[in-house]
GROMACS .gro file of C-alpha atoms in nm:
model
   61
    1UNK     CA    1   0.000   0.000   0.000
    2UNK     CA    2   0.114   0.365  -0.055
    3UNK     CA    3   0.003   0.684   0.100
    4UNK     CA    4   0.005   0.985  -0.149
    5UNK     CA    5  -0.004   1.322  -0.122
    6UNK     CA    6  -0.180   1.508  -0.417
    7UNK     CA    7  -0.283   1.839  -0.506
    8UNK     CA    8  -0.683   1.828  -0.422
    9UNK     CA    9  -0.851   2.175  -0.457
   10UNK     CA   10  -1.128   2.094  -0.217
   11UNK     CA   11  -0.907   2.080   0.100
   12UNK     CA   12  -0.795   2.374   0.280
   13UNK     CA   13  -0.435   2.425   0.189
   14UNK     CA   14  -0.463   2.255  -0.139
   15UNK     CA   15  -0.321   1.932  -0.057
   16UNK     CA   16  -0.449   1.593   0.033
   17UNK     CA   17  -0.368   1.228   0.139
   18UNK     CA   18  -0.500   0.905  -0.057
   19UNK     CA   19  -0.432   0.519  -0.046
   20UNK     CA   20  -0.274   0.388  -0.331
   21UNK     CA   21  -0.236  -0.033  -0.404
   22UNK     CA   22   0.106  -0.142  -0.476
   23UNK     CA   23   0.034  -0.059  -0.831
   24UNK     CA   24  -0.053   0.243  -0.826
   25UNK     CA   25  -0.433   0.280  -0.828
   26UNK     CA   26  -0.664   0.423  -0.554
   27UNK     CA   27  -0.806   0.228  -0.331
   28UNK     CA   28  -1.161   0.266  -0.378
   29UNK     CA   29  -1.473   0.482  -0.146
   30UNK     CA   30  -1.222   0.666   0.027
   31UNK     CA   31  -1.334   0.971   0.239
   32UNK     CA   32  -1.118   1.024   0.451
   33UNK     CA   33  -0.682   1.007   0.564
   34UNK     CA   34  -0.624   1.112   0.861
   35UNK     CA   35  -0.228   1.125   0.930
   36UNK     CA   36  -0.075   1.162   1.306
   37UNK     CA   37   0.289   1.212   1.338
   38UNK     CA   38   0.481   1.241   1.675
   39UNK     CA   39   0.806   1.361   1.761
   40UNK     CA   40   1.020   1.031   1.832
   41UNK     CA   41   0.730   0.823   1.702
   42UNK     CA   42   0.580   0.630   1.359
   43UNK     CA   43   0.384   0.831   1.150
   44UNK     CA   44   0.008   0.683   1.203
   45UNK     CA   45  -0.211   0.704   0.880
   46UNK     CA   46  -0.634   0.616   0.943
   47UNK     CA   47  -0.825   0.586   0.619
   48UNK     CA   48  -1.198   0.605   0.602
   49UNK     CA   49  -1.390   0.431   0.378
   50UNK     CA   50  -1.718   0.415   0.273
   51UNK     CA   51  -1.906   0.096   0.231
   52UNK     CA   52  -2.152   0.090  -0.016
   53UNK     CA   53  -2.178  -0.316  -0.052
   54UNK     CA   54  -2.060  -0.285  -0.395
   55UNK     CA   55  -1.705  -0.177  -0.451
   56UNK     CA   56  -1.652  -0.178  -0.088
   57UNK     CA   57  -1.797  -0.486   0.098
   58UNK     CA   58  -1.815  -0.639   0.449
   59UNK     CA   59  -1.748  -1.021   0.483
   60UNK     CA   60  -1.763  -1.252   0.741
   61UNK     CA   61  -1.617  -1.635   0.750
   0.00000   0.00000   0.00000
C-alpha cells in the first residue's frame, strides 16, 4: 500500500492524502486520511472508507 499526497482543490491548503495499491491505483470509497505524526514516534495514517456493498464490501467467515 502507498500513501500519497496530491494536489486536491477541495481541501484547505490545497493538498491531500489518498491510499494507493502497490500498483498504483486508488483504493476505492475513500473519504477520509487522517495522518498523526509524533516527535520520536511512527507516522500513524487512518483511512476512512465508505461501504456501499458494492465496490466496498463487508465479509464474514
Amino acid at each position: 500500500m502507498i500513501i500519497k499526497v496530491v494536489d486536491s482543490p477541495a481541501i484547505p491548503g490545497g493538498k491531500g492524502l489518498v491510499a494507493l495499491d502497490d500498483a498504483g491505483e486508488y483504493l476505492p470509497m475513500q473519504v477520509a486520511c487522517t495522518l498523526e505524526q509524533e516527535i520520536g514516534e511512527e507516522i500513524r495514517v487512518q483511512i476512512t472508507f465508505r461501504v456501499d456493498g458494492r465496490k466496498v464490501r463487508l465479509a464474514s467467515e
